[in-house]
Amino acid sequence: MSGPTVFRASAIFDGSVVHRDRQLVVEDGRVKGLAPLADTPARSRIVDTEAEWLSPGFVDWQVNGGGGVLFNDNPSPEGLARIADAHRCFGTTALLPTVITDEPAVTKAAAAAAAEATQQGAPGIVGIHFEGPHISVARKGVHDPRFIRPMERDDLALLRRRDLGRIVATVAPENATVDDVAALAQAGTIVSLGHTATDHDTARRYFSAGARAVTHLFNAMEPLHHRQPGLIGAALENPDIYCGLIADGHHVHPSVLSMVFAAGPKTRLTLVTDAMSSVGDPSDTFELNGRIVHRKGGRLTIEDGTLAGSDLDMISAIRFSVRECGVAMVDALRMATSVPASMLGLETIGSLRPGARADIVALHDSLDIAQVHMAGEPDP
């Protein structure tokens, strides 16, 4: 029987705090614990990452695509594998593939793919995010209005399935009732409000009914106004609501991100990418519901200038938060690891504490990735 594997770096961030003068001990794909540098277990295989930091793998609950694959266009286990592979080299070791508003057949195929992937333990796939079709036409963003519609009984059944892993459902009060939200929350579905023109009081009612998150805060919702705080105000004042933030400088101005990060608390702010198929792919154009999306200067837009998701990967979101928004490195890492894992209820992911899956990202002080390991094994 082989011995444990020991990972070494100058600092180890376990998802909560930083440890120095320690080494990370991994056995059978799980974190066994931390040990002093002078107390290496017998028969250990030592991995000197030559990096300054070890972090848990990143967790992203909004990924539309990657590696040239858009989930809506390829709702299959093979498509999911390509998306997960594309994001893993950027440090993301757990993600929710996100199917946006589309015809019902696409949504059902996406659910079937997620069910197969999660049941087979496909690397990196931990569930599914349904972003629409039960959103607001007024705040549709790039979503195709042809497919936006109210939630019905069959939709509730799909969103309450128990074989899809972790489920996030982005809905708007315009097309999902308070009772819908309560039923989903009772079934364990994580309801996120987004793509909505809802007001402050309505948002608070939906949070009371069980909604627990907000999808890409500031984007596709009414702007924050000092007399009409809307969904943004309702979310930021509520300590129990998780907020996804796209930190690329295009979706939210760096000064606004800085204000939100400073106000915190970091225990409910999560970095998300909203990544499209362009991440990990050289193409400068792709098709979305029959429309051409152009990539230029880090922005993805359709012909009328509407943002169409992002060209963002998670390590770039962390870098932007640190370099452009003044966020401490540890806080940025926390918003990409333990906080989204907590939101999703993933007890063994997003940390490097004993019993956790040994999904590890080795980082330089420059926030360049040195190595990625899944369950203690190097990513090819």
mmCIF file of C-alpha atoms in Angstrom:
data_model
loop_
_atom_site.group_PDB
_atom_site.id
_atom_site.type_symbol
_atom_site.label_atom_id
_atom_site.label_comp_id
_atom_site.label_asym_id
_atom_site.label_seq_id
_atom_site.Cartn_x
_atom_site.Cartn_y
_atom_site.Cartn_z
ATOM 1 C CA MET A 1 0.000 0.000 0.000
ATOM 2 C CA SER A 2 1.465 3.358 -1.019
ATOM 3 C CA GLY A 3 1.969 6.127 1.491
ATOM 4 C CA PRO A 4 0.504 9.627 1.526
ATOM 5 C CA THR A 5 1.385 12.473 -0.791
ATOM 6 C CA VAL A 6 2.774 15.635 0.733
ATOM 7 C CA PHE A 7 2.387 19.022 -0.962
ATOM 8 C CA ARG A 8 4.701 21.864 -0.055
ATOM 9 C CA ALA A 9 4.517 25.611 -0.614
ATOM 10 C CA SER A 10 5.363 28.737 1.378
ATOM 11 C CA ALA A 11 1.746 29.265 2.450
ATOM 12 C CA ILE A 12 -1.342 27.048 2.505
ATOM 13 C CA PHE A 13 -4.774 28.671 2.328
ATOM 14 C CA ASP A 14 -7.285 26.123 3.578
ATOM 15 C CA GLY A 15 -10.372 28.050 2.439
ATOM 16 C CA SER A 16 -10.570 29.993 5.669
ATOM 17 C CA VAL A 17 -7.126 30.843 7.063
ATOM 18 C CA VAL A 18 -3.495 30.817 5.938
ATOM 19 C CA HIS A 19 -0.980 28.359 7.378
ATOM 20 C CA ARG A 20 2.778 28.791 7.103
ATOM 21 C CA ASP A 21 5.606 26.369 7.852
ATOM 22 C CA ARG A 22 3.243 23.500 7.187
ATOM 23 C CA GLN A 23 2.828 20.849 4.517
ATOM 24 C CA LEU A 24 -0.403 19.425 3.160
ATOM 25 C CA VAL A 25 -0.855 15.682 3.615
ATOM 26 C CA VAL A 26 -3.120 13.888 1.122
ATOM 27 C CA GLU A 27 -4.138 10.241 1.140
ATOM 28 C CA ASP A 28 -6.525 8.384 -1.165
ATOM 29 C CA GLY A 29 -7.516 11.620 -2.869
ATOM 30 C CA ARG A 30 -8.549 13.329 0.372
ATOM 31 C CA VAL A 31 -6.898 15.848 2.642
ATOM 32 C CA LYS A 32 -5.586 14.080 5.719
ATOM 33 C CA GLY A 33 -4.356 17.255 7.393
ATOM 34 C CA LEU A 34 -1.469 19.665 7.826
ATOM 35 C CA ALA A 35 1.858 18.669 9.325
ATOM 36 C CA PRO A 36 4.972 20.603 10.385
ATOM 37 C CA LEU A 37 7.688 20.658 7.734
ATOM 38 C CA ALA A 38 9.919 18.607 9.991
ATOM 39 C CA ASP A 39 7.284 15.913 10.482
ATOM 40 C CA THR A 40 6.893 14.292 7.062
ATOM 41 C CA PRO A 41 4.902 11.033 7.232
ATOM 42 C CA ALA A 42 6.762 7.832 6.427
ATOM 43 C CA ARG A 43 6.732 6.536 2.834
ATOM 44 C CA SER A 44 5.467 9.902 1.589
ATOM 45 C CA ARG A 45 5.623 11.066 -1.982
ATOM 46 C CA ILE A 46 6.704 14.690 -1.812
ATOM 47 C CA VAL A 47 5.362 17.203 -4.328
ATOM 48 C CA ASP A 48 7.316 20.443 -4.204
ATOM 49 C CA THR A 49 5.086 22.725 -6.248
ATOM 50 C CA GLU A 50 7.755 25.446 -6.447
ATOM 51 C CA ALA A 51 4.869 27.847 -5.824
ATOM 52 C CA GLU A 52 4.277 30.276 -2.992
ATOM 53 C CA TRP A 53 0.662 29.289 -2.320
ATOM 54 C CA LEU A 54 -1.589 26.274 -2.151
ATOM 55 C CA SER A 55 -5.314 26.944 -2.446
ATOM 56 C CA PRO A 56 -8.418 24.813 -2.776
ATOM 57 C CA GLY A 57 -9.575 24.439 -6.356
ATOM 58 C CA PHE A 58 -11.909 27.204 -7.484
ATOM 59 C CA VAL A 59 -15.699 26.791 -7.500
ATOM 60 C CA ASP A 60 -17.755 28.563 -10.195
ATOM 61 C CA TRP A 61 -21.553 28.377 -10.167
ATOM 62 C CA GLN A 62 -22.110 30.128 -13.507
ATOM 63 C CA VAL A 63 -20.303 28.636 -16.522
ATOM 64 C CA ASN A 64 -22.045 28.754 -19.889
ATOM 65 C CA GLY A 65 -19.203 27.179 -21.821
ATOM 66 C CA GLY A 66 -15.516 26.846 -22.509
ATOM 67 C CA GLY A 67 -13.045 25.234 -24.855
ATOM 68 C CA GLY A 68 -15.133 26.177 -27.884
ATOM 69 C CA VAL A 69 -18.272 24.524 -26.443
ATOM 70 C CA LEU A 70 -21.448 26.320 -25.405
ATOM 71 C CA PHE A 71 -23.595 24.178 -23.111
ATOM 72 C CA ASN A 72 -26.807 25.232 -24.871
ATOM 73 C CA ASP A 73 -25.375 24.048 -28.195
ATOM 74 C CA ASN A 74 -23.886 20.812 -26.876
ATOM 75 C CA PRO A 75 -25.989 19.633 -23.901
ATOM 76 C CA SER A 76 -24.226 16.297 -23.543
ATOM 77 C CA PRO A 77 -21.768 14.604 -21.173
ATOM 78 C CA GLU A 78 -19.083 15.012 -23.848
ATOM 79 C CA GLY A 79 -19.785 18.736 -24.058
ATOM 80 C CA LEU A 80 -19.605 19.036 -20.282
ATOM 81 C CA ALA A 81 -16.251 17.243 -20.234
ATOM 82 C CA ARG A 82 -14.796 19.718 -22.707
ATOM 83 C CA ILE A 83 -16.124 22.679 -20.730
ATOM 84 C CA ALA A 84 -14.710 21.342 -17.454
ATOM 85 C CA ASP A 85 -11.342 20.579 -19.066
ATOM 86 C CA ALA A 86 -11.124 24.124 -20.437
ATOM 87 C CA HIS A 87 -11.725 25.711 -17.044
ATOM 88 C CA ARG A 88 -9.548 23.361 -15.011
ATOM 89 C CA CYS A 89 -6.336 24.840 -16.406
ATOM 90 C CA PHE A 90 -7.519 28.187 -14.977
ATOM 91 C CA GLY A 91 -7.906 26.637 -11.525
ATOM 92 C CA THR A 92 -11.624 25.804 -11.543
ATOM 93 C CA THR A 93 -12.062 22.258 -10.261
ATOM 94 C CA ALA A 94 -15.817 22.371 -9.537
ATOM 95 C CA LEU A 95 -18.456 24.134 -11.611
ATOM 96 C CA LEU A 96 -22.120 24.324 -12.459
ATOM 97 C CA PRO A 97 -22.615 24.176 -16.220
ATOM 98 C CA THR A 98 -25.200 26.820 -16.989
ATOM 99 C CA VAL A 99 -27.968 26.454 -19.550
ATOM 100 C CA ILE A 100 -29.532 29.783 -20.441
ATOM 101 C CA THR A 101 -33.024 30.509 -21.727
ATOM 102 C CA ASP A 102 -33.820 28.255 -24.681
ATOM 103 C CA GLU A 103 -36.511 25.996 -26.064
ATOM 104 C CA PRO A 104 -37.705 23.273 -23.633
ATOM 105 C CA ALA A 105 -35.945 20.469 -25.506
ATOM 106 C CA VAL A 106 -32.558 22.106 -24.901
ATOM 107 C CA THR A 107 -33.261 22.606 -21.200
ATOM 108 C CA LYS A 108 -34.320 18.966 -20.820
ATOM 109 C CA ALA A 109 -31.247 17.733 -22.701
ATOM 110 C CA ALA A 110 -29.031 19.850 -20.436
ATOM 111 C CA ALA A 111 -30.656 18.287 -17.373
ATOM 112 C CA ALA A 112 -30.108 14.797 -18.793
ATOM 113 C CA ALA A 113 -26.439 15.573 -19.442
ATOM 114 C CA ALA A 114 -25.943 16.926 -15.934
ATOM 115 C CA ALA A 115 -27.632 13.866 -14.435
ATOM 116 C CA GLU A 116 -25.344 11.501 -16.323
ATOM 117 C CA ALA A 117 -22.229 13.537 -15.572
ATOM 118 C CA THR A 118 -22.876 13.857 -11.844
ATOM 119 C CA GLN A 119 -23.912 10.231 -11.430
ATOM 120 C CA GLN A 120 -20.733 9.080 -13.182
ATOM 121 C CA GLY A 121 -18.564 11.458 -11.153
ATOM 122 C CA ALA A 122 -17.393 13.435 -14.185
ATOM 123 C CA PRO A 123 -14.417 15.560 -13.067
ATOM 124 C CA GLY A 124 -15.447 19.080 -12.167
ATOM 125 C CA ILE A 125 -19.206 18.785 -12.759
ATOM 126 C CA VAL A 126 -21.145 19.164 -9.502
ATOM 127 C CA GLY A 127 -24.636 20.033 -10.747
ATOM 128 C CA ILE A 128 -26.384 22.443 -13.084
ATOM 129 C CA HIS A 129 -27.503 26.071 -13.198
ATOM 130 C CA PHE A 130 -30.737 26.867 -15.030
ATOM 131 C CA GLU A 131 -30.488 30.576 -15.902
ATOM 132 C CA GLY A 132 -33.995 31.108 -17.247
ATOM 133 C CA PRO A 133 -36.351 30.739 -18.985
ATOM 134 C CA HIS A 134 -38.444 32.108 -16.095
ATOM 135 C CA ILE A 135 -36.938 35.599 -16.183
ATOM 136 C CA SER A 136 -38.086 39.089 -17.161
ATOM 137 C CA VAL A 137 -38.278 40.195 -20.774
ATOM 138 C CA ALA A 138 -37.544 43.746 -19.599
ATOM 139 C CA ARG A 139 -34.181 42.619 -18.176
ATOM 140 C CA LYS A 140 -33.437 39.755 -20.542
ATOM 141 C CA GLY A 141 -29.904 40.837 -21.465
ATOM 142 C CA VAL A 142 -28.761 38.547 -24.270
ATOM 143 C CA HIS A 143 -31.406 35.889 -23.515
ATOM 144 C CA ASP A 144 -33.736 35.152 -26.415
ATOM 145 C CA PRO A 145 -37.192 36.610 -25.588
ATOM 146 C CA ARG A 146 -38.908 33.957 -27.721
ATOM 147 C CA PHE A 147 -38.324 31.395 -24.985
ATOM 148 C CA ILE A 148 -38.981 33.456 -21.844
ATOM 149 C CA ARG A 149 -42.142 32.252 -20.095
ATOM 150 C CA PRO A 150 -43.857 31.735 -16.726
ATOM 151 C CA MET A 151 -42.975 28.758 -14.569
ATOM 152 C CA GLU A 152 -45.395 25.850 -14.843
ATOM 153 C CA ARG A 153 -45.885 22.527 -13.055
ATOM 154 C CA ASP A 154 -43.545 20.606 -15.367
ATOM 155 C CA ASP A 155 -40.848 23.236 -14.810
ATOM 156 C CA LEU A 156 -41.153 22.828 -11.060
ATOM 157 C CA ALA A 157 -40.734 19.082 -11.424
ATOM 158 C CA LEU A 158 -37.574 19.514 -13.489
ATOM 159 C CA LEU A 159 -36.046 22.016 -11.075
ATOM 160 C CA ARG A 160 -36.763 19.722 -8.115
ATOM 161 C CA ARG A 161 -35.095 16.627 -9.535
ATOM 162 C CA ARG A 162 -32.823 14.824 -7.093
ATOM 163 C CA ASP A 163 -30.421 13.337 -9.650
ATOM 164 C CA LEU A 164 -28.805 16.503 -11.020
ATOM 165 C CA GLY A 165 -26.333 17.286 -8.266
ATOM 166 C CA ARG A 166 -26.534 20.824 -6.910
ATOM 167 C CA ILE A 167 -29.175 22.886 -8.704
ATOM 168 C CA VAL A 168 -29.251 26.665 -9.011
ATOM 169 C CA ALA A 169 -32.316 28.194 -10.681
ATOM 170 C CA THR A 170 -32.167 31.846 -11.713
ATOM 171 C CA VAL A 171 -35.723 33.196 -11.777
ATOM 172 C CA ALA A 172 -37.483 36.560 -11.813
ATOM 173 C CA PRO A 173 -40.602 37.456 -9.829
ATOM 174 C CA GLU A 174 -42.164 38.454 -13.148
ATOM 175 C CA ASN A 175 -42.347 34.776 -14.185
ATOM 176 C CA ALA A 176 -42.090 32.750 -10.966
ATOM 177 C CA THR A 177 -44.397 33.119 -7.976
ATOM 178 C CA VAL A 178 -43.530 33.248 -4.303
ATOM 179 C CA ASP A 179 -45.095 29.797 -3.967
ATOM 180 C CA ASP A 180 -42.846 28.523 -6.791
ATOM 181 C CA VAL A 181 -39.789 29.764 -4.939
ATOM 182 C CA ALA A 182 -40.936 28.257 -1.650
ATOM 183 C CA ALA A 183 -41.534 24.873 -3.311
ATOM 184 C CA LEU A 184 -38.108 24.907 -4.954
ATOM 185 C CA ALA A 185 -36.337 25.938 -1.763
ATOM 186 C CA GLN A 186 -38.114 23.202 0.198
ATOM 187 C CA ALA A 187 -36.846 20.666 -2.355
ATOM 188 C CA GLY A 188 -33.251 21.856 -1.900
ATOM 189 C CA THR A 189 -32.957 23.875 -5.105
ATOM 190 C CA ILE A 190 -30.925 27.045 -4.684
ATOM 191 C CA VAL A 191 -33.101 29.857 -6.012
ATOM 192 C CA SER A 192 -31.253 32.910 -7.286
ATOM 193 C CA LEU A 193 -33.024 36.092 -8.335
ATOM 194 C CA GLY A 194 -31.799 37.655 -11.544
ATOM 195 C CA HIS A 195 -32.697 39.101 -14.918
ATOM 196 C CA THR A 196 -35.473 41.050 -13.248
ATOM 197 C CA ALA A 197 -36.886 44.551 -12.876
ATOM 198 C CA THR A 198 -38.358 43.680 -9.492
ATOM 199 C CA ASP A 199 -38.493 46.260 -6.718
ATOM 200 C CA HIS A 200 -37.000 46.204 -3.239
ATOM 201 C CA ASP A 201 -40.081 45.044 -1.344
ATOM 202 C CA THR A 202 -40.806 42.243 -3.794
ATOM 203 C CA ALA A 203 -37.222 41.043 -3.633
ATOM 204 C CA ARG A 204 -37.442 40.917 0.153
ATOM 205 C CA ARG A 205 -40.622 38.813 -0.049
ATOM 206 C CA TYR A 206 -38.900 36.368 -2.366
ATOM 207 C CA PHE A 207 -35.902 36.132 -0.047
ATOM 208 C CA SER A 208 -38.281 35.400 2.829
ATOM 209 C CA ALA A 209 -39.874 32.665 0.697
ATOM 210 C CA GLY A 210 -36.526 30.920 0.244
ATOM 211 C CA ALA A 211 -34.493 32.597 -2.513
ATOM 212 C CA ARG A 212 -30.856 32.497 -1.346
ATOM 213 C CA ALA A 213 -28.773 34.213 -4.011
ATOM 214 C CA VAL A 214 -28.572 36.870 -6.716
ATOM 215 C CA THR A 215 -27.224 36.123 -10.181
ATOM 216 C CA HIS A 216 -24.452 38.461 -11.418
ATOM 217 C CA LEU A 217 -25.254 41.348 -9.082
ATOM 218 C CA PHE A 218 -25.798 44.709 -10.894
ATOM 219 C CA ASN A 219 -26.204 43.073 -14.294
ATOM 220 C CA ALA A 220 -29.665 42.522 -15.830
ATOM 221 C CA MET A 221 -31.514 44.234 -12.976
ATOM 222 C CA GLU A 222 -32.687 47.700 -11.995
ATOM 223 C CA PRO A 223 -29.788 49.999 -11.013
ATOM 224 C CA LEU A 224 -29.283 50.884 -7.359
ATOM 225 C CA HIS A 225 -31.025 54.186 -6.552
ATOM 226 C CA HIS A 226 -30.932 55.923 -3.189
ATOM 227 C CA ARG A 227 -34.747 56.066 -3.039
ATOM 228 C CA GLN A 228 -35.424 52.874 -4.983
ATOM 229 C CA PRO A 229 -32.813 50.328 -3.855
ATOM 230 C CA GLY A 230 -34.367 47.462 -5.818
ATOM 231 C CA LEU A 231 -32.933 43.956 -5.857
ATOM 232 C CA ILE A 232 -29.377 45.221 -5.343
ATOM 233 C CA GLY A 233 -30.263 46.982 -2.106
ATOM 234 C CA ALA A 234 -32.364 44.074 -0.870
ATOM 235 C CA ALA A 235 -29.493 41.671 -1.498
ATOM 236 C CA LEU A 236 -26.718 43.748 0.029
ATOM 237 C CA GLU A 237 -28.667 44.469 3.212
ATOM 238 C CA ASN A 238 -29.468 40.791 3.803
ATOM 239 C CA PRO A 239 -26.618 38.844 5.479
ATOM 240 C CA ASP A 240 -28.039 35.512 4.310
ATOM 241 C CA ILE A 241 -28.009 36.216 0.557
ATOM 242 C CA TYR A 242 -25.110 35.146 -1.663
ATOM 243 C CA CYS A 243 -24.204 37.488 -4.496
ATOM 244 C CA GLY A 244 -22.388 36.476 -7.669
ATOM 245 C CA LEU A 245 -20.058 39.107 -9.120
ATOM 246 C CA ILE A 246 -18.380 39.148 -12.536
ATOM 247 C CA ALA A 247 -15.029 40.819 -11.864
ATOM 248 C CA ASP A 248 -13.806 41.648 -15.354
ATOM 249 C CA GLY A 249 -14.178 45.441 -15.444
ATOM 250 C CA HIS A 250 -16.758 45.217 -18.219
ATOM 251 C CA HIS A 251 -19.818 43.977 -16.372
ATOM 252 C CA VAL A 252 -19.291 46.125 -13.272
ATOM 253 C CA HIS A 253 -17.022 49.169 -12.978
ATOM 254 C CA PRO A 254 -13.949 48.518 -10.778
ATOM 255 C CA SER A 255 -14.902 51.338 -8.404
ATOM 256 C CA VAL A 256 -18.322 49.782 -7.800
ATOM 257 C CA LEU A 257 -16.755 46.373 -7.287
ATOM 258 C CA SER A 258 -14.329 47.959 -4.813
ATOM 259 C CA MET A 259 -17.206 49.485 -2.842
ATOM 260 C CA VAL A 260 -19.065 46.185 -2.673
ATOM 261 C CA PHE A 261 -15.950 44.240 -1.726
ATOM 262 C CA ALA A 262 -15.168 46.797 0.992
ATOM 263 C CA ALA A 263 -18.714 46.647 2.362
ATOM 264 C CA GLY A 264 -18.690 42.860 2.324
ATOM 265 C CA PRO A 265 -19.018 40.649 4.153
ATOM 266 C CA LYS A 266 -16.817 38.339 2.116
ATOM 267 C CA THR A 267 -18.727 35.371 3.544
ATOM 268 C CA ARG A 268 -21.545 35.911 1.002
ATOM 269 C CA LEU A 269 -19.800 37.444 -2.010
ATOM 270 C CA THR A 270 -18.807 34.968 -4.686
ATOM 271 C CA LEU A 271 -16.806 35.413 -7.848
ATOM 272 C CA VAL A 272 -18.408 33.912 -10.952
ATOM 273 C CA THR A 273 -17.221 33.975 -14.534
ATOM 274 C CA ASP A 274 -20.442 33.745 -16.599
ATOM 275 C CA ALA A 275 -17.959 32.279 -19.089
ATOM 276 C CA MET A 276 -18.886 31.489 -22.658
ATOM 277 C CA SER A 277 -17.338 29.067 -25.154
ATOM 278 C CA SER A 278 -14.503 31.524 -25.867
ATOM 279 C CA VAL A 279 -12.658 30.712 -22.631
ATOM 280 C CA GLY A 280 -9.796 28.411 -23.574
ATOM 281 C CA ASP A 281 -10.584 28.796 -27.278
ATOM 282 C CA PRO A 282 -8.864 31.073 -29.843
ATOM 283 C CA SER A 283 -11.955 31.922 -31.897
ATOM 284 C CA ASP A 284 -13.068 35.551 -31.946
ATOM 285 C CA THR A 285 -16.683 34.785 -32.860
ATOM 286 C CA PHE A 286 -19.316 32.194 -32.002
ATOM 287 C CA GLU A 287 -23.064 31.797 -32.425
ATOM 288 C CA LEU A 288 -25.705 32.182 -29.716
ATOM 289 C CA ASN A 289 -29.362 31.511 -30.597
ATOM 290 C CA GLY A 290 -28.673 32.443 -34.207
ATOM 291 C CA ARG A 291 -26.779 35.627 -33.353
ATOM 292 C CA ILE A 292 -23.062 36.195 -33.800
ATOM 293 C CA VAL A 293 -21.102 37.046 -30.650
ATOM 294 C CA HIS A 294 -17.868 38.983 -31.118
ATOM 295 C CA ARG A 295 -14.860 38.931 -28.802
ATOM 296 C CA LYS A 296 -12.866 42.152 -28.627
ATOM 297 C CA GLY A 297 -10.776 43.593 -25.814
ATOM 298 C CA GLY A 298 -12.007 41.039 -23.325
ATOM 299 C CA ARG A 299 -15.677 41.809 -24.083
ATOM 300 C CA LEU A 300 -18.240 39.533 -25.690
ATOM 301 C CA THR A 301 -21.072 41.369 -27.439
ATOM 302 C CA ILE A 302 -23.717 40.829 -30.088
ATOM 303 C CA GLU A 303 -24.177 43.346 -32.924
ATOM 304 C CA ASP A 304 -26.165 45.880 -30.869
ATOM 305 C CA GLY A 305 -23.464 45.995 -28.164
ATOM 306 C CA THR A 306 -25.313 43.875 -25.585
ATOM 307 C CA LEU A 307 -22.929 41.903 -23.406
ATOM 308 C CA ALA A 308 -23.171 38.176 -24.113
ATOM 309 C CA GLY A 309 -21.697 36.490 -21.073
ATOM 310 C CA SER A 310 -17.984 36.902 -20.463
ATOM 311 C CA ASP A 311 -14.561 35.933 -21.713
ATOM 312 C CA LEU A 312 -13.458 35.531 -18.097
ATOM 313 C CA ASP A 313 -11.773 32.642 -16.301
ATOM 314 C CA MET A 314 -11.625 32.343 -12.523
ATOM 315 C CA ILE A 315 -7.947 33.069 -11.946
ATOM 316 C CA SER A 316 -8.352 36.244 -14.032
ATOM 317 C CA ALA A 317 -11.326 37.249 -11.865
ATOM 318 C CA ILE A 318 -9.176 36.757 -8.768
ATOM 319 C CA ARG A 319 -6.329 38.808 -10.271
ATOM 320 C CA PHE A 320 -8.701 41.620 -11.242
ATOM 321 C CA SER A 321 -10.206 41.715 -7.741
ATOM 322 C CA VAL A 322 -6.758 41.964 -6.174
ATOM 323 C CA ARG A 323 -5.029 44.296 -8.620
ATOM 324 C CA GLU A 324 -7.856 46.597 -9.670
ATOM 325 C CA CYS A 325 -10.205 46.522 -6.691
ATOM 326 C CA GLY A 326 -7.811 46.352 -3.739
ATOM 327 C CA VAL A 327 -9.065 43.023 -2.402
ATOM 328 C CA ALA A 328 -6.661 41.083 -0.209
ATOM 329 C CA MET A 329 -5.462 37.927 -1.928
ATOM 330 C CA VAL A 330 -6.892 35.692 0.779
ATOM 331 C CA ASP A 331 -10.306 37.353 0.499
ATOM 332 C CA ALA A 332 -10.295 36.944 -3.279
ATOM 333 C CA LEU A 333 -9.399 33.275 -2.912
ATOM 334 C CA ARG A 334 -12.135 32.835 -0.325
ATOM 335 C CA MET A 335 -14.723 34.299 -2.731
ATOM 336 C CA ALA A 336 -13.633 31.739 -5.330
ATOM 337 C CA THR A 337 -13.454 28.683 -3.071
ATOM 338 C CA SER A 338 -15.101 28.240 0.311
ATOM 339 C CA VAL A 339 -17.872 30.830 -0.103
ATOM 340 C CA PRO A 340 -19.376 29.414 -3.326
ATOM 341 C CA ALA A 341 -18.878 25.909 -1.943
ATOM 342 C CA SER A 342 -20.830 26.925 1.155
ATOM 343 C CA MET A 343 -23.581 28.428 -0.992
ATOM 344 C CA LEU A 344 -23.882 25.155 -2.904
ATOM 345 C CA GLY A 345 -23.679 22.991 0.204
ATOM 346 C CA LEU A 346 -20.522 21.234 -0.998
ATOM 347 C CA GLU A 347 -19.019 20.095 2.282
ATOM 348 C CA THR A 348 -15.954 18.346 0.853
ATOM 349 C CA ILE A 349 -15.112 20.879 -1.875
ATOM 350 C CA GLY A 350 -13.699 24.393 -1.637
ATOM 351 C CA SER A 351 -11.426 23.763 1.323
ATOM 352 C CA LEU A 352 -8.224 21.965 2.249
ATOM 353 C CA ARG A 353 -9.410 20.832 5.642
ATOM 354 C CA PRO A 354 -9.312 17.178 6.736
ATOM 355 C CA GLY A 355 -11.726 15.039 4.729
ATOM 356 C CA ALA A 356 -11.983 17.440 1.798
ATOM 357 C CA ARG A 357 -11.322 16.328 -1.754
ATOM 358 C CA ALA A 358 -7.722 17.148 -2.527
ATOM 359 C CA ASP A 359 -8.482 19.539 -5.386
ATOM 360 C CA ILE A 360 -5.501 21.860 -5.222
ATOM 361 C CA VAL A 361 -4.289 24.923 -7.084
ATOM 362 C CA ALA A 362 -0.644 25.894 -6.655
ATOM 363 C CA LEU A 363 -0.164 29.635 -7.174
ATOM 364 C CA HIS A 364 2.722 32.053 -7.425
ATOM 365 C CA ASP A 365 2.603 35.399 -5.616
ATOM 366 C CA SER A 366 1.930 36.887 -9.062
ATOM 367 C CA LEU A 367 -1.327 34.873 -9.117
ATOM 368 C CA ASP A 368 -0.090 32.780 -11.996
ATOM 369 C CA ILE A 369 -1.048 29.123 -11.754
ATOM 370 C CA ALA A 370 1.835 26.707 -11.307
ATOM 371 C CA GLN A 371 -0.063 23.414 -10.988
ATOM 372 C CA VAL A 372 -3.595 22.032 -10.669
ATOM 373 C CA HIS A 373 -4.349 18.731 -8.932
ATOM 374 C CA MET A 374 -7.654 16.837 -8.858
ATOM 375 C CA ALA A 375 -8.111 14.468 -5.927
ATOM 376 C CA GLY A 376 -4.375 14.758 -5.327
ATOM 377 C CA GLU A 377 -3.374 13.857 -8.867
ATOM 378 C CA PRO A 378 -1.870 16.309 -11.371
ATOM 379 C CA ASP A 379 -4.162 17.605 -14.079
ATOM 380 C CA PRO A 380 -2.791 16.415 -17.438
#
